[in-house]
Amino acid sequence: MGANLPWFSKNAAALGAVALSVGVLAACSSSSSSSSAVSTTSSGAASGSSSAPITIGASLSLTGDFSTDGQAFQKGYNLWVKDVNAAGGILGRQVKLTVLDDKSDPNQVVTNYQTLINTDHVDLTFGPFSSLLTGPASAVAARNGYAFVEGAGGAPSVFDTPSNQADHNTFDVSLPVAEELMPFVSYIQSLGPAKDKTLTAAFPSADDPFASPPVQLAEAKLKALGVQVVYSKVFPEESSSYKPQADNVAAKKPDIVVLGSTDVPTVAAFMSEFAQDHFTPKMFIAAAGPDQGAAFTKAVGAGNATGMMVPNGWYPSYNNAESQKMVSEYVQQYGGSASGVNADVAEAYAVGQVVQQAITANGSVDNAKIISYLHSGVTLQTVQGTVKFDSLGENSSAAAFVFQWQNNGSKYVQVLPTGGVSVPIIATKPAWAR
Amino acid sequence: METLVKGGGLIVLLVLAVLFPQVFANPAVTNYGILALIFATAAVAWHIFAGNTGYISLGQAVFYGSGAYAMGVAARDWHVQGTSVFELLPLSGAVGAAIAIPFGLIALRVRRHTFIVVTIAVFFIFQLMAFNFWFTGGSSGLGSPFLSWAPVPYNQNFYYIALACTVGSVVVAWLIGRSRFGLQLRAIRDDEDRARGLGVKAMRVKLAAFTISGAITAIIGAVWFYYLNQVHPQTGFNPLFDLTLVLMVFLGGFGSISGAVLGALIIEPLTQWMNTQPAFSGSISEVIIGAILLLVVLFMPRGIVPTGGEFITKIRTRGRPAVIPATTIGPASSASSASSVSSGDAR
Amino acid sequence: MAREITQAIVNGILVGGVYALMAVGLTLIFGVLDIINIAQGVLVILGAYLSYSLFTKAGIDPFLGLLITIPAMFIIGVVIHWAFISRLRGGERTSMTLLVTYAVALIIEGILFKIYGADNVQISPKYVNSSVHILGFYVGWVYIWGFILAVALVAVVYVLLYRTRFGRSVRAVMQDETAARLVGISVNRVAAFTFGIGVAVTAAGGVVFGATNAFNANSGYDLISRLLSIVILGGLGSVGGALGASVFMLTMESVVTIWQPTWAVAVYYAALVIVLVYRPTGLFGRKAVRAQ
């Protein structure tokens, strides 16, 4: 094509590109210039005056693949900020939170955190949503010496990252995923070996680091108890349709279905297919989805939700003063009912609480001190229960509970482990509402 | 004289690019540079094949992700530590080339829309392989070895590595553009059957360009992997990656190297920056970017570089007697090649 | 095993019908206008949301609501074409429309996010989970309606293309745009109408997709690559081919899923590549409607 483009036009265009980029970047870095002495141990700039707000930065998936959870997380963070400021702030200083959208994209997450840390000079960082994004984000935080407390990156790949191995700056306040189905396994065990041998179970799971580890562990344990495994397959997270898998499971008519799901659409599709196949498993537990409150019941229909079980570290009726306060504030601000509160909200709120307690105990916002405090084996209280971090940064004191929807989808209650505040489990799921 | 000025202009550009991280040392700023240069390299690599042959490939992510995964597997299995990982970069290029050959042999047998869909299909096959094969870490992905640099030198080093890759790919693209090989590629773009008739060994030529493009993309994919420290099947093989590349190249001007670079340097920092502004965060940024793209396309339908070139030519030739280029009205493709003065650069 | 395979095949046919509904519009646009409408995925979601709103706010049954949503989507399609696509001229039109339709997709997605938020919803009329018992297993009514709708729409579009004057002009433009202009066909008007029809059909696709899947504004991305591959496999511009190709795709996936769900999609794409290499115009495409 036309080899005679005047040199100037060609080079002018490229020159223009550089000038434009330089201009844009210079403009947006207006508050930083070349003060590049970013040491690896300091947190943000000198926020010397005691009335200067504590600034916190976080990147969340407000759009993109993880948007449902990302937006729920944002609500949790915001609620915490509101409560903390209403109570006088931390160390007498108000808290200011900035949330940026990362569109569920790792490049954006890295850009966001570098902007928050190096341009906005936030004092602290909160984590993003999903193990996929937490890895690269925590590496950025580690390089800059920031503590990285998060509630939604629980897969082992988050803690195995080389940067966490080196700097140990990542802390997950939520339940480590691998063991979350153990209360359910214990329940099956409690039915006695004779009964166990008569049960059949299916284990369909999405190919995801959050969904498959607990399902695979549960399968191994249940098999050891004598339960017959009639279906055990992994399917791609993004299938064109879950219908074939669901039909294959239904054809085997298992008593128990343990579904490795990561979101509501997967569970909803299986439930809907089972209904069409006139198949109701006696027990149906999903790794994620039913714990999203109204987001779940809206998608599947409240009547169908009854009997659905899900493991989690928290639920709206949790008998904890702070948790109850958070739930009622949420309902007041966003409407709906208590059982409609998404578990992500509590995870996010707990992140704030952990960081708050670390700051208060240290008397400063210094990130290095926060990291060493959190690794000191101290036990902290949050809306999700107790938090105690092991050397990797996982919450070793988190207890797994199993929750169930009852009463035509209006009640979301703890059924396992039995004892305490737990409610009797609906042992056999009622037929689908048609 | 012209070459001197041309060369001088390019040297000025290079010096500016090299000085950039020294002047703006803030990692948040150099981060834009790194991501922009990574995409610029990938865009130039895309141009080497697609811009020259006219075959729109939506499968570059195959090489990008393969380069990343190859490095991850190699670093893990050969226990590579620290900065010696960068010695493995040429290996990722070899992996990219090795994949390009069978990929190309299959895909380059078809043309136009069919070719596009075949590249999409191969992309999905690779993404699924990343999920399912035993050595890829499955859905948990792979991590890259730890680099113990502090934030500022970390970004600066990656910036220079990415800059080197960009300069390298621009040089390769330029050399190809000037060579007989490039002439053969463009002949295929204009009319493949006629080129064949004139003695161009089409399959060999296309495959060579495809392989070079694949190798470069694999290398920059590995660099990206080291920068981000992790790769997962959905991020290494990201369906939006190719669309983004296509947008960048078309925005800048299809068929020119500077167009590809320009498109990347504009779109990548712009979209990243927009999401860091709380006012634009969320769904608004998508609407805005979509609107900007629409405006650009409507007013500069052939891309910025050709339209910019036209505009500058118009200014330069103001007052001179009008010269009517000999254009022929015919099928779309040869019409745009005939309007030689104002169309995209041959490179 | 035989029962499972039969069910898988039936599943494939039925879900293939759903995808056909979404792909028919795309193949029309692709075949006539020679543009890759990246926005097709998000337009399906838009149609699904429209039906969802009509259903939840006004109680109108989603299938009956098509009487409203199909014309609405037709108008939207014509407007998009008039506002953006018709203004692109010249040799790079094919490539620039890629940019334009992507931009339109971004804008529509952003607007949908703003209006509906990120929660997943599903269109759930009373009969959404009821099914009929045949051949030893159950088949959901929604899928049956969807398949019937797909066949009906394909028939309607086919009649439109082959039995009406307008259809003749569409096919003329498909074969040779310049010649069509020379015989007096208003290419611009044909293009606008075809685009409108292509988008209008997605309203039907949206209804069935929305009734069988939980969706939100982000769901359009996963769709478009599958739709593109269906359209090419079926043959550009071949409406019947779109139906055949989607049934082929979903049936293949469905059968492979019995053994290996993780590889099912890869097997489909591999089969696609093999077919296309030997028959580049697709299973049912005309031999070089446009010069290859």
XYZ file of N, CA, C and O in Angstrom, chain B residues 189-293:
420
model
N -1.809 -10.015 0.146
C -2.908 -9.230 0.680
C -3.750 -8.644 -0.444
O -4.974 -8.584 -0.366
N -3.077 -8.158 -1.477
C -3.828 -7.509 -2.544
C -4.645 -8.499 -3.356
O -5.802 -8.229 -3.676
N -4.044 -9.599 -3.681
C -4.775 -10.584 -4.482
C -3.973 -11.879 -4.454
O -2.998 -12.017 -5.180
N -4.431 -12.794 -3.620
C -3.600 -13.978 -3.381
C -3.465 -14.849 -4.619
O -2.388 -15.346 -4.918
N -4.539 -15.001 -5.337
C -4.450 -15.909 -6.485
C -3.535 -15.348 -7.549
O -2.761 -16.070 -8.172
N -3.627 -14.028 -7.714
C -2.747 -13.432 -8.719
C -1.297 -13.567 -8.272
O -0.409 -13.858 -9.078
N -1.068 -13.377 -6.988
C 0.301 -13.518 -6.481
C 0.813 -14.930 -6.734
O 1.954 -15.132 -7.141
N -0.072 -15.880 -6.465
C 0.321 -17.266 -6.730
C 0.706 -17.448 -8.177
O 1.714 -18.079 -8.506
N -0.120 -16.869 -9.031
C 0.144 -16.990 -10.458
C 1.477 -16.369 -10.845
O 2.124 -16.799 -11.796
N 1.884 -15.354 -10.077
C 3.135 -14.698 -10.413
C 4.338 -15.404 -9.790
O 5.455 -14.924 -9.885
N 4.090 -16.495 -9.097
C 5.218 -17.275 -8.611
C 5.490 -17.152 -7.127
O 6.483 -17.682 -6.637
N 4.614 -16.475 -6.396
C 4.834 -16.372 -4.951
C 4.420 -17.692 -4.309
O 3.311 -18.179 -4.527
N 5.329 -18.254 -3.512
C 4.979 -19.495 -2.822
C 4.142 -19.139 -1.605
O 4.647 -19.008 -0.501
N 2.842 -18.997 -1.833
C 1.973 -18.391 -0.828
C 2.049 -19.078 0.523
O 2.245 -18.441 1.552
N 1.889 -20.387 0.568
C 1.825 -21.057 1.859
C 3.108 -20.841 2.639
O 3.102 -20.534 3.816
N 4.228 -20.966 1.964
C 5.506 -20.811 2.669
C 5.660 -19.406 3.226
O 6.080 -19.212 4.356
N 5.308 -18.450 2.386
C 5.463 -17.061 2.787
C 4.543 -16.731 3.963
O 4.953 -16.132 4.956
N 3.277 -17.144 3.850
C 2.332 -16.878 4.934
C 2.794 -17.546 6.215
O 2.749 -16.963 7.308
N 3.232 -18.789 6.071
C 3.643 -19.527 7.258
C 4.836 -18.868 7.930
O 4.918 -18.787 9.156
N 5.772 -18.362 7.107
C 6.938 -17.705 7.699
C 6.512 -16.492 8.512
O 6.957 -16.293 9.649
N 5.641 -15.679 7.930
C 5.181 -14.494 8.658
C 4.428 -14.896 9.917
O 4.579 -14.297 10.980
N 3.610 -15.931 9.804
C 2.827 -16.398 10.945
C 3.745 -16.868 12.066
O 3.517 -16.592 13.252
N 4.815 -17.552 11.686
C 5.737 -18.076 12.694
C 6.490 -16.951 13.393
O 6.626 -16.955 14.625
N 6.961 -15.984 12.607
C 7.659 -14.856 13.236
C 6.714 -14.147 14.197
O 7.071 -13.825 15.344
N 5.503 -13.905 13.726
C 4.519 -13.236 14.569
C 4.277 -14.032 15.854
O 4.204 -13.481 16.951
N 4.166 -15.338 15.714
C 3.913 -16.186 16.878
C 5.062 -16.173 17.864
O 4.855 -16.106 19.076
N 6.294 -16.206 17.345
C 7.449 -16.229 18.239
C 7.514 -14.951 19.069
O 7.730 -14.982 20.284
N 7.324 -13.820 18.401
C 7.396 -12.539 19.123
C 6.309 -12.471 20.174
O 6.535 -12.051 21.318
N 5.089 -12.877 19.796
C 3.983 -12.802 20.748
C 4.232 -13.711 21.944
O 3.901 -13.356 23.083
N 4.852 -14.873 21.694
C 5.131 -15.779 22.806
C 6.138 -15.159 23.769
O 6.000 -15.263 24.995
N 7.147 -14.494 23.218
C 8.157 -13.876 24.080
C 7.515 -12.807 24.955
O 7.734 -12.741 26.164
N 6.700 -11.967 24.340
C 6.114 -10.888 25.142
C 5.098 -11.454 26.122
O 4.878 -10.888 27.203
N 4.488 -12.591 25.776
C 3.597 -13.250 26.730
C 4.363 -13.707 27.956
O 3.881 -13.596 29.090
N 5.575 -14.207 27.741
C 6.396 -14.635 28.874
C 6.764 -13.438 29.742
O 6.736 -13.515 30.978
N 7.113 -12.326 29.100
C 7.452 -11.112 29.859
C 6.264 -10.686 30.719
O 6.396 -10.355 31.900
N 5.093 -10.703 30.123
C 3.875 -10.339 30.848
C 3.694 -11.257 32.050
O 3.367 -10.803 33.156
N 3.925 -12.545 31.865
C 3.770 -13.525 32.933
C 4.715 -13.207 34.091
O 4.317 -13.223 35.251
N 5.957 -12.866 33.773
C 6.895 -12.534 34.831
C 6.462 -11.279 35.562
O 6.631 -11.147 36.771
N 5.908 -10.341 34.825
C 5.534 -9.071 35.438
C 4.382 -9.266 36.420
O 4.381 -8.716 37.512
N 3.386 -10.085 36.002
C 2.192 -10.249 36.813
C 2.344 -11.335 37.874
O 1.534 -11.428 38.781
N 3.361 -12.156 37.736
C 3.668 -13.237 38.666
C 2.738 -14.433 38.617
O 2.957 -15.400 39.324
N 1.665 -14.364 37.867
C 0.785 -15.533 37.805
C 0.128 -15.634 36.445
O -0.138 -14.613 35.804
N -0.145 -16.862 36.044
C -0.960 -17.029 34.837
C -2.007 -18.096 35.117
O -1.744 -19.087 35.793
N -3.206 -17.847 34.673
C -4.277 -18.840 34.743
C -4.780 -19.090 33.331
O -4.565 -18.260 32.449
N -5.495 -20.189 33.131
C -5.969 -20.425 31.751
C -6.790 -19.271 31.205
O -6.652 -18.924 30.040
N -7.633 -18.681 32.062
C -8.483 -17.617 31.509
C -7.730 -16.315 31.302
O -8.194 -15.452 30.545
N -6.619 -16.102 31.983
C -5.916 -14.837 31.808
C -4.810 -14.951 30.767
O -4.546 -14.005 30.040
N -4.162 -16.112 30.712
C -3.161 -16.307 29.670
C -3.830 -16.449 28.316
O -3.360 -15.925 27.307
N -4.943 -17.174 28.288
C -5.708 -17.337 27.038
C -7.000 -16.563 27.218
O -8.040 -17.117 27.564
N -6.897 -15.294 26.995
C -8.016 -14.397 27.257
C -8.701 -14.041 25.946
O -8.070 -13.480 25.055
N -9.991 -14.380 25.817
C -10.654 -14.117 24.527
C -10.669 -12.653 24.136
O -10.735 -12.337 22.946
N -10.576 -11.765 25.115
C -10.595 -10.352 24.754
C -9.247 -9.849 24.264
O -9.138 -8.758 23.727
N -8.195 -10.644 24.452
C -6.856 -10.195 24.090
C -6.761 -9.886 22.604
O -6.287 -8.823 22.202
N -7.233 -10.814 21.799
C -7.128 -10.590 20.357
C -7.992 -9.448 19.887
O -7.588 -8.654 19.039
N -9.192 -9.363 20.431
C -10.059 -8.251 20.053
C -9.371 -6.926 20.370
O -9.431 -5.980 19.587
N -8.725 -6.887 21.523
C -8.031 -5.658 21.906
C -6.924 -5.342 20.911
O -6.769 -4.195 20.494
N -6.162 -6.362 20.511
C -5.094 -6.135 19.541
C -5.653 -5.586 18.232
O -5.123 -4.633 17.667
N -6.731 -6.217 17.770
C -7.335 -5.777 16.513
C -7.779 -4.329 16.616
O -7.551 -3.516 15.720
N -8.393 -3.997 17.745
C -8.833 -2.622 17.932
C -7.671 -1.659 17.868
O -7.737 -0.607 17.239
N -6.582 -2.038 18.552
C -5.441 -1.138 18.581
C -4.905 -0.899 17.180
O -4.626 0.236 16.779
N -4.772 -1.987 16.436
C -4.176 -1.838 15.112
C -5.094 -1.071 14.176
O -4.657 -0.201 13.431
N -6.381 -1.356 14.237
C -7.291 -0.633 13.343
C -7.425 0.817 13.730
O -7.586 1.690 12.882
N -7.373 1.069 15.032
C -7.465 2.453 15.470
C -6.276 3.235 14.948
O -6.399 4.348 14.453
N -5.096 2.627 15.082
C -3.909 3.321 14.632
C -3.831 3.394 13.123
O -3.325 4.355 12.566
N -4.360 2.379 12.473
C -4.255 2.366 11.024
C -3.763 1.010 10.582
O -2.614 0.651 10.797
N -4.632 0.266 9.964
C -4.305 -1.081 9.546
C -3.263 -1.048 8.444
O -3.389 -0.306 7.484
N -2.241 -1.840 8.596
C -1.253 -1.907 7.529
C -0.008 -1.092 7.777
O 0.893 -1.068 6.945
N 0.088 -0.439 8.904
C 1.307 0.310 9.173
C 1.843 -0.027 10.548
O 1.088 -0.271 11.486
N 3.164 -0.039 10.658
C 3.780 -0.341 11.953
C 3.467 0.752 12.956
O 3.102 0.495 14.104
N 3.645 2.001 12.500
C 3.410 3.094 13.443
C 1.950 3.104 13.887
O 1.645 3.491 15.002
N 1.062 2.661 13.013
C -0.337 2.575 13.407
C -0.529 1.590 14.547
O -1.245 1.865 15.505
N 0.122 0.431 14.422
C -0.019 -0.574 15.473
C 0.519 -0.039 16.797
O -0.127 -0.155 17.840
N 1.718 0.561 16.729
C 2.311 1.094 17.968
C 1.430 2.188 18.547
O 1.143 2.228 19.752
N 0.993 3.083 17.676
C 0.177 4.202 18.135
C -1.098 3.701 18.797
O -1.486 4.169 19.872
N -1.758 2.751 18.142
C -3.000 2.229 18.706
C -2.790 1.653 20.092
O -3.564 1.902 21.011
N -1.710 0.889 20.257
C -1.446 0.289 21.566
C -1.139 1.373 22.592
O -1.638 1.331 23.715
N -0.305 2.349 22.197
C 0.083 3.383 23.152
C -1.099 4.241 23.573
O -1.083 4.864 24.627
N -2.122 4.294 22.722
C -3.284 5.092 23.108
C -4.263 4.260 23.918
O -4.652 4.632 25.014
N -4.668 3.120 23.364
C -5.769 2.383 23.978
C -5.402 1.803 25.342
O -6.173 1.927 26.296
N -4.243 1.177 25.441
C -3.946 0.500 26.701
C -3.875 1.454 27.879
O -4.569 1.269 28.869
N -3.045 2.511 27.825
C -3.034 3.414 28.982
C -4.387 4.066 29.213
O -4.795 4.255 30.361
N -5.083 4.383 28.131
C -6.368 5.061 28.297
C -7.358 4.191 29.051
O -7.972 4.629 30.033
N -7.526 2.922 28.602
C -8.507 2.086 29.279
C -8.078 1.777 30.708
O -8.902 1.762 31.617
N -6.793 1.543 30.916
C -6.337 1.259 32.278
C -6.552 2.482 33.158
O -7.045 2.393 34.279
N -6.174 3.650 32.638
C -6.245 4.858 33.442
C -7.693 5.171 33.834
O -7.976 5.569 34.956
N -8.583 4.961 32.863
C -9.969 5.305 33.135
C -10.526 4.566 34.328
O -11.305 5.110 35.100
N -10.121 3.319 34.486
C -10.663 2.563 35.605
C -10.054 2.955 36.935
O -10.553 2.560 37.980
N -8.971 3.724 36.893
C -8.406 4.145 38.169
C -9.047 5.438 38.658
O -8.708 5.927 39.730
N -9.910 6.002 37.850
C -10.586 7.216 38.311
C -11.934 6.824 38.889
O -12.802 6.377 38.147
N -12.125 6.987 40.177
C -13.381 6.532 40.787
C -14.604 7.077 40.076
O -15.645 6.427 40.031
N -14.478 8.275 39.513
C -15.637 8.840 38.836
C -16.046 7.986 37.646
O -17.216 7.923 37.288
N -15.073 7.325 37.027
C -15.376 6.536 35.848
C -15.501 5.059 36.146
O -15.738 4.267 35.258
N -15.277 4.698 37.395
C -15.238 3.267 37.681
C -16.599 2.626 37.466
O -17.623 3.252 37.618
N -16.558 1.367 37.131
C -17.819 0.679 36.952
C -18.264 0.751 35.519
O -17.482 0.939 34.619
N -19.538 0.627 35.326
C -20.042 0.471 33.967
C -19.900 1.741 33.139
O -19.956 1.703 31.916
N -19.698 2.886 33.787
C -19.596 4.130 33.008
C -18.382 4.075 32.089
O -18.450 4.525 30.954
N -17.292 3.505 32.568
C -16.077 3.530 31.754
C -16.287 2.765 30.468
O -15.761 3.131 29.422
N -17.103 1.712 30.513
C -17.333 0.960 29.286
C -18.102 1.799 28.288
O -17.807 1.805 27.093
N -19.099 2.506 28.795
C -19.887 3.349 27.898
C -18.996 4.416 27.273
O -19.063 4.704 26.081
N -18.131 4.994 28.108
C -17.274 6.066 27.601
C -16.309 5.544 26.545
O -16.141 6.134 25.480
N -15.672 4.402 26.863
C -14.722 3.865 25.886
C -15.430 3.510 24.592
O -14.931 3.786 23.501
N -16.609 2.912 24.717
C -17.366 2.590 23.518
C -17.681 3.836 22.719
O -17.539 3.866 21.496
N -18.061 4.906 23.430
C -18.403 6.138 22.732
C -17.182 6.725 22.036
O -17.253 7.190 20.892
N -16.044 6.699 22.735
C -14.828 7.238 22.120
C -14.475 6.451 20.862
O -14.165 7.022 19.814
N -14.545 5.120 20.980
C -14.236 4.288 19.806
C -15.145 4.648 18.642
O -14.704 4.785 17.506
